[in-house]
Coordinates of C-alpha atoms in Angstrom, one line a residue:
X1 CA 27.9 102.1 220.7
X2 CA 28.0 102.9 217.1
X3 CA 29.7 106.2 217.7
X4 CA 32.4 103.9 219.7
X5 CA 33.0 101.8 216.8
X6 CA 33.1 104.6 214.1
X7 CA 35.5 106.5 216.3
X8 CA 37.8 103.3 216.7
X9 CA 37.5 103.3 213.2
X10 CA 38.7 106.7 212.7
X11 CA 41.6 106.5 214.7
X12 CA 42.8 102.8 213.2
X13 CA 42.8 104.6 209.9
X14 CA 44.9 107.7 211.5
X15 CA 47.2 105.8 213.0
X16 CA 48.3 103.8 209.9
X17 CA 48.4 107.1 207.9
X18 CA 50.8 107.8 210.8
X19 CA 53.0 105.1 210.1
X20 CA 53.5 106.2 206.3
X21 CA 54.6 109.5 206.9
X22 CA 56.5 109.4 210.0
X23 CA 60.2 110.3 209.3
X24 CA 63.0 107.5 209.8
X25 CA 65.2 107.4 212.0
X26 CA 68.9 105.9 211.5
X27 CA 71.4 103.8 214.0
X28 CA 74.0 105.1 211.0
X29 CA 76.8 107.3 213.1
X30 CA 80.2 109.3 212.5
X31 CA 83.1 108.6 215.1
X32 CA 86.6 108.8 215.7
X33 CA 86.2 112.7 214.0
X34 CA 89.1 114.9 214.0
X35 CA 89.6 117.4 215.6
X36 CA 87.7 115.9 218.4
X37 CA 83.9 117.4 219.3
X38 CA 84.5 121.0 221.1
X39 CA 88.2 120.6 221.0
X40 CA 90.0 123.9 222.3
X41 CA 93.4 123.3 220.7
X42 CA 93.4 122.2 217.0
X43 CA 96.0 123.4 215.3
X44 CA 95.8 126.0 211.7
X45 CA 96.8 123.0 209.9
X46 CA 94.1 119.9 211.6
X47 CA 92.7 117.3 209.3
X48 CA 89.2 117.1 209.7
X49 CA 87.8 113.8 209.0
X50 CA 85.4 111.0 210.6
X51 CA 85.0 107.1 209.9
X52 CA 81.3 106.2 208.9
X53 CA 79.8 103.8 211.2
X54 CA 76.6 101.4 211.4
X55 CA 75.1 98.5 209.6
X56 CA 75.4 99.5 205.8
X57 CA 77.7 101.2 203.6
X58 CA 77.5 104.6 202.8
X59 CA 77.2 105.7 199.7
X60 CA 80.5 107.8 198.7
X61 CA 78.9 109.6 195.8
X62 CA 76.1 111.3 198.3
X63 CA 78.6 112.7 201.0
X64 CA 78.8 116.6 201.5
X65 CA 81.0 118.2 203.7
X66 CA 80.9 121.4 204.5
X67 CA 83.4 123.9 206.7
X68 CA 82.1 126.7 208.2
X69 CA 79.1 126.6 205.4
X70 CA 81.4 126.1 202.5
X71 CA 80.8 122.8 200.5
X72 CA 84.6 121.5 200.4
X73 CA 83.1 118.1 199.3
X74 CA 85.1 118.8 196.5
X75 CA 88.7 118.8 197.8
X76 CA 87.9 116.5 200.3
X77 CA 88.4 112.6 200.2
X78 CA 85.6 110.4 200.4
X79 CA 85.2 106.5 200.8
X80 CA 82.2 104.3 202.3
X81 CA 84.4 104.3 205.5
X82 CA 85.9 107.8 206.0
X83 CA 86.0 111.3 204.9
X84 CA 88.9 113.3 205.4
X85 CA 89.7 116.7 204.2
X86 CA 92.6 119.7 204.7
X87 CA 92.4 123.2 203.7
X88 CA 95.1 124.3 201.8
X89 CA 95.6 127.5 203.4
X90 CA 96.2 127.5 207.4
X91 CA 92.9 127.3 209.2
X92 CA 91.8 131.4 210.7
X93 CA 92.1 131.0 214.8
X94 CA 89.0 130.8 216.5
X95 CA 85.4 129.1 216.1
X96 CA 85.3 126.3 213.2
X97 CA 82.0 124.2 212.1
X98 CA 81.7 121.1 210.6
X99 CA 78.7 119.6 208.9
X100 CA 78.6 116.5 206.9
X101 CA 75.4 115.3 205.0
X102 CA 75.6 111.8 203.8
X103 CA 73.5 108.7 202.8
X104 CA 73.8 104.7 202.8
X105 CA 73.5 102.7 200.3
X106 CA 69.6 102.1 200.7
X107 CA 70.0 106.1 200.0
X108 CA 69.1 106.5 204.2
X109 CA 69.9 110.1 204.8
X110 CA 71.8 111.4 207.9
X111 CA 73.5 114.6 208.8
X112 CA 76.2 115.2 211.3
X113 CA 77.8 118.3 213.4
X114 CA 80.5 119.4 215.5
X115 CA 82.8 122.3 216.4
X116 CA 85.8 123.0 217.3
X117 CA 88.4 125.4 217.8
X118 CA 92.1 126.2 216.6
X119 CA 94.7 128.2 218.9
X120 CA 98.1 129.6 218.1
X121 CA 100.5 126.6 217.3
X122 CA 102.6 126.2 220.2
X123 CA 105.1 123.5 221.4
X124 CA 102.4 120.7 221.8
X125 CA 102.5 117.9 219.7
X126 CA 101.4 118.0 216.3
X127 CA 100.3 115.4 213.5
X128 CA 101.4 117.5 210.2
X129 CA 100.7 114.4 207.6
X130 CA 99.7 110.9 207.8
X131 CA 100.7 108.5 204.3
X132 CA 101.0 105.0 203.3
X133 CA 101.7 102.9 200.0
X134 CA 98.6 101.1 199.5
X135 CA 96.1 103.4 198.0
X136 CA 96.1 100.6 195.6
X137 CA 95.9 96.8 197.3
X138 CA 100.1 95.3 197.7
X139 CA 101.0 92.3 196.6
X140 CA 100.9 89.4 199.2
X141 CA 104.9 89.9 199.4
X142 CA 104.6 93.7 200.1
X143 CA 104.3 95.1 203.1
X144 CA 102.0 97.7 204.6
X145 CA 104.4 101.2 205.2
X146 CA 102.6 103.8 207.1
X147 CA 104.2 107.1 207.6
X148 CA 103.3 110.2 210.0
X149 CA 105.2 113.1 210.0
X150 CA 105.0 115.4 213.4
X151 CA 106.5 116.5 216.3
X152 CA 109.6 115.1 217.4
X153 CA 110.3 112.4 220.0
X154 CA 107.1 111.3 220.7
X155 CA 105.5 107.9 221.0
X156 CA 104.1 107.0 217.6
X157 CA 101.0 104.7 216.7
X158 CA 99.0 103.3 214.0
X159 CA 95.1 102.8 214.0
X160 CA 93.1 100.8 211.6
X161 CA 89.7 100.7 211.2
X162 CA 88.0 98.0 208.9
X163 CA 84.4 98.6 208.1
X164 CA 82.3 95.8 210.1
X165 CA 85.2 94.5 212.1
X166 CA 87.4 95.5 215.1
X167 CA 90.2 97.9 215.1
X168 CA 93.9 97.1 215.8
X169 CA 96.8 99.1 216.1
X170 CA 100.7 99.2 215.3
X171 CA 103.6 100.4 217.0
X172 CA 105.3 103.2 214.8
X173 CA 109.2 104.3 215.5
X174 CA 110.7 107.3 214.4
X175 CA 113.5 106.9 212.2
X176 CA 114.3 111.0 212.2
X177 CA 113.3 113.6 213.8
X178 CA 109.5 114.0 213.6
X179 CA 109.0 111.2 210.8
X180 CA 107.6 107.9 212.2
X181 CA 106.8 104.7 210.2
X182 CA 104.9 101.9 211.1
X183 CA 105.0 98.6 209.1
X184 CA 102.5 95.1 208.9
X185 CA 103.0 92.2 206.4
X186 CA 100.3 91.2 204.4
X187 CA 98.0 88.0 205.2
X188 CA 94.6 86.5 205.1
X189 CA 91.8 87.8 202.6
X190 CA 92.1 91.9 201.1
X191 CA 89.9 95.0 202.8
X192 CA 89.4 98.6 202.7
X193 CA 90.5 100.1 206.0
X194 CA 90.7 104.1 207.3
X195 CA 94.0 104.8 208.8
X196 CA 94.3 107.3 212.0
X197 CA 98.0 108.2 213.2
X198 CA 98.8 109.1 217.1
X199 CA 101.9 111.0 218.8
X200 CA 101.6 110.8 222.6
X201 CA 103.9 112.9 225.3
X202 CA 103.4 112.4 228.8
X203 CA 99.1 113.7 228.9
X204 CA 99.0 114.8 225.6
X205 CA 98.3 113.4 222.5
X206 CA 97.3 114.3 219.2
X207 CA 95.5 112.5 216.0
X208 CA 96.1 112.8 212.6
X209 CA 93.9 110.8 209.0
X210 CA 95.0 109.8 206.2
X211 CA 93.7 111.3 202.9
X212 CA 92.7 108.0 201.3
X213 CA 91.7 104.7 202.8
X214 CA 94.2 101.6 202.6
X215 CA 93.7 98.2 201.2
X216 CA 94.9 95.5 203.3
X217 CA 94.6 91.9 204.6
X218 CA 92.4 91.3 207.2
X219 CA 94.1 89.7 210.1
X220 CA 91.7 86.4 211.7
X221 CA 90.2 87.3 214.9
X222 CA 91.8 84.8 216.7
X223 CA 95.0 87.5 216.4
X224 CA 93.1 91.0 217.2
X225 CA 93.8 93.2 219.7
X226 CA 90.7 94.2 221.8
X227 CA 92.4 96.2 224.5
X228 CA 95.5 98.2 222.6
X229 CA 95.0 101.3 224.2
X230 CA 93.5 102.8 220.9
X231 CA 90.0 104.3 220.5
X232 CA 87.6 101.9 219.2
X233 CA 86.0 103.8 215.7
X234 CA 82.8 104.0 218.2
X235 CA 84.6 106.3 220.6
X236 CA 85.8 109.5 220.2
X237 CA 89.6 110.1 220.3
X238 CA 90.0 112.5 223.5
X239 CA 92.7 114.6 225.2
X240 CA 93.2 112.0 227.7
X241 CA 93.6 108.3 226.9
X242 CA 91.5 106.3 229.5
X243 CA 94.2 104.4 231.3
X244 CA 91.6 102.6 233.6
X245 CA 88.2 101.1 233.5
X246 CA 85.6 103.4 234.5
X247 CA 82.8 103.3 236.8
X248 CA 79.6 102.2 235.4
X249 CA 78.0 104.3 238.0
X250 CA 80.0 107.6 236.7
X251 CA 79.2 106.2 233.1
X252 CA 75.6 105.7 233.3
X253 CA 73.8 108.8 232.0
X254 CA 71.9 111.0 234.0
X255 CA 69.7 113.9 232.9
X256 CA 69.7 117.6 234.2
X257 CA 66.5 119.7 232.3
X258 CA 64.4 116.4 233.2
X259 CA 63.6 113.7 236.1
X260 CA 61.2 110.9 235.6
X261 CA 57.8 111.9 235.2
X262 CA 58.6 115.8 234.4
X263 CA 55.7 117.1 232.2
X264 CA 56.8 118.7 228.5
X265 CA 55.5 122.5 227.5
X266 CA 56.8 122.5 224.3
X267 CA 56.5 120.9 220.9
X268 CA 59.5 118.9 220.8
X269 CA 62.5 119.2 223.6
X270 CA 66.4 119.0 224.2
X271 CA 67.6 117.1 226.7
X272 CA 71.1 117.6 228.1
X273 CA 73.0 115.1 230.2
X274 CA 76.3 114.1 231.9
X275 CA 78.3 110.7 231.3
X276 CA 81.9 109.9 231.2
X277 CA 84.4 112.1 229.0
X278 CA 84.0 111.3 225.2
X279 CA 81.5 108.4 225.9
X280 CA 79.3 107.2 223.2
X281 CA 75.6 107.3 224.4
X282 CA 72.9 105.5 222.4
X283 CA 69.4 107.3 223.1
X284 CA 65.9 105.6 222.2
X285 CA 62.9 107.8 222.2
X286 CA 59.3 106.5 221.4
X287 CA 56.1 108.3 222.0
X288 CA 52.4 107.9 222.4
X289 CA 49.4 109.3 222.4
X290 CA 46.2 108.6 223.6
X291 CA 43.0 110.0 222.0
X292 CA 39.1 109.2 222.3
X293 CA 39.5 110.2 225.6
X294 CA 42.0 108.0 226.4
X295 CA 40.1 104.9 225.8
X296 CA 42.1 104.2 222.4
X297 CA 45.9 104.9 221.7
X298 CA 47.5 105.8 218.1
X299 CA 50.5 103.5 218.8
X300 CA 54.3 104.4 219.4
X301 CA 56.2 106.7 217.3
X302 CA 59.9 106.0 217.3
X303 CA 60.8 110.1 217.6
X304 CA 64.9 108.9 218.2
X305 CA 67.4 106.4 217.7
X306 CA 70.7 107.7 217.7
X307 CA 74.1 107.8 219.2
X308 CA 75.7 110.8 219.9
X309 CA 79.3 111.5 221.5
X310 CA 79.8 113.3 225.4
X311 CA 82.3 116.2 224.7
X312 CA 85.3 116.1 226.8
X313 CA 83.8 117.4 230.2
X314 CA 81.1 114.5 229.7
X315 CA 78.4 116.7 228.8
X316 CA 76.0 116.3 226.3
X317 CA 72.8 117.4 224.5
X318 CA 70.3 116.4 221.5
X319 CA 66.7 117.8 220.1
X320 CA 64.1 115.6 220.5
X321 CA 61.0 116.3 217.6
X322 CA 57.8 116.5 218.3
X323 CA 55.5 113.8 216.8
X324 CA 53.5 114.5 214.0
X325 CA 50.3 114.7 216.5
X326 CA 51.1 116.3 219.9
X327 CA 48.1 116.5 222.9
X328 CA 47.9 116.6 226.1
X329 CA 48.9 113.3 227.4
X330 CA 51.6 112.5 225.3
X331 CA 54.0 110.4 227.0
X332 CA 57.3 110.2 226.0
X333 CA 59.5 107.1 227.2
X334 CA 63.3 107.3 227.0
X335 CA 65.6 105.2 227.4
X336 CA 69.7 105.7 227.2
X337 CA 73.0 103.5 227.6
X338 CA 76.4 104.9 228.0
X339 CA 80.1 102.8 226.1
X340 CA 83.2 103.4 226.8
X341 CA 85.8 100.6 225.2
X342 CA 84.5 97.6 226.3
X343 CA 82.0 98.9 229.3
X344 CA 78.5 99.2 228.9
X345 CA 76.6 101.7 231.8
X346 CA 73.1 100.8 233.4
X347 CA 70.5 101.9 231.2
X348 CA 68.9 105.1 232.7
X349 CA 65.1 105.5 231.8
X350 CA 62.5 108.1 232.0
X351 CA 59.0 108.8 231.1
X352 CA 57.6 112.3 230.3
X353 CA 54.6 113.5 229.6
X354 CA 53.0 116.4 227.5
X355 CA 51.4 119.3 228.8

């Protein structure tokens, strides 16, 4: 009996040692990024560029951005609710990274990637600048002017993006060939918005950012616009606009390297799913791990808390780390939820174990 209690002992202590040094894990996210996540056709001249998303601010001064390895942090634009940077020479054709380190006010560490890839320019539509006239805030009698500059007769939008608030979006018209403006009186209480232009031709459309946020009034919410047609900032711009809503049967992930009750041989795993086209999934995973022959447990380990963004086939992946202690026995519950707009999917849940 006293070898019982000693060993409980023992294990109490580990497990709130455990609790110090376990790593955090952040609901802090990057959406809306440009050129979307495995795109096949950006063009030599894309903006790259992403609006911050999640609870607090982030921190402007601790944002790094890199390109293919090079910090451009420098030459980019950075505010607590978007990055946005453009090379000044045409982007090479072929394979591009992106990787963007950044912090929230709290100083809460992330890091985010994606790649893409740029084609020869063709006759599709293109986005070639995105501008406005209120990188300082207007007067109340001033209105909002937003200017993209593109491909010719095409149907023209406007998307703002207020940190902590929904988006809305303007109709833009094109007053010459290829130069679209989109205007919005001022009203209500000042903000900080990003602003992300759209051309659209038949299937296609593109996305463009501007360099520097905007500073506008914030319209009441009795007067949004919840169903424009417009990515939400938690949804990735794709290819094709979802005209429809979608199944929650088709959006509801499901896994394909694991099925409920699979055992693990490896410290730490990836698991790869399928979900609906550009759908945001949020992925919770918290282990646990049994010890004195299973008679006492060392408590759950939140391992994951993330959401990550289905590329445009629907596919998806993410590395799961191993816990700081890893036996056999280790079980490993998981639990994931699929958006799109408005729709939220059936959770899908399963429970692995270590070998």
């Amino acid at each position: 009996m006293k070898n019982l209690i000693a060993a409980l002992s023992l294990t109490i202590g580990f497990s709130a040692g455990l609790s110090m040094i376990a790593p955090q894990v952040f609901a802090q996210t990057i959406s809306g990024v440009t050129p979307r996540i495995g795109a096949q056709d950006a063009t030599q001249h894309a903006v790259i560029s992403g609006v911050f998303s999640g609870d607090k601010a982030v921190d402007p001064q601790r944002v790094k951005i890199f390109i293919d390895g090079q910090d451009v942090t420098a030459q980019s634009s950075v505010t607590e609710g978007l990055f946005s940077y453009r090379s000044l020479q045409p982007l090479s054709l072929g394979r591009h990274t992106v990787r963007v380190e950044y912090a929230n006010i709290d100083g809460e560490w992330q890091v985010a990637n994606w790649s893409f890839y740029v084609r020869p320019t063709t006759a599709s539509l293109e986005i070639t600048s995105v501008t406005h006239n209120a990188v300082q805030p207007l007067n109340n009698d001033s209105p909002l002017l937003v200017t993209i500059k593109g491909t010719p007769n095409a149907a023209a939008s406007v998307l703002l993006a207020e940190p902590g608030m929904s988006s809305r979006s303007l109709s833009a018209s094109e007053i010459s060939p290829g130069v679209y403006v989109a205007t919005m009186p001022m009203q209500s209480q000042l903000g900080q918005a990003a602003v992300l232009g759209r051309l659209k031709r038949r299937n296609d459309q593109v996305f463009g950012a501007a360099a520097q946020p905007i500073r506008i009034k914030s319209l009441q919410p009795a007067t949004m616009r919840p169903n424009d047609g417009m990515p939400r900032v938690t949804a990735m711009p794709s290819k094709e606009e979802i005209s429809s809503v979608p199944s929650t049967n088709l959006l509801q992930p499901t896994f394909s390297r694991y099925a409920d009750g699979d055992r693990v041989t490896t410290k730490g795993f990836t698991l790869a799913g399928k979900t609906e086209p550009s759908a945001r999934i949020d992925i919770q995973i918290v282990s646990s791990t049994p010890l004195v022959g299973g008679l006492v447990n060392l408590g759950s380990t939140k391992l994951l808390d993330r959401a990550i963004i289905a590329d445009t086939s629907g596919h998806f992946e993410v590395r799961v780390p191993a816990p700081a202690i890893v036996t056999s026995g280790t079980k490993y519950k998981i639990r994931a939820v699929a958006r799109q707009g408005n729709v939220l999917s059936p959770t899908t849940q399963l429970i692995l174990e270590q070998q």
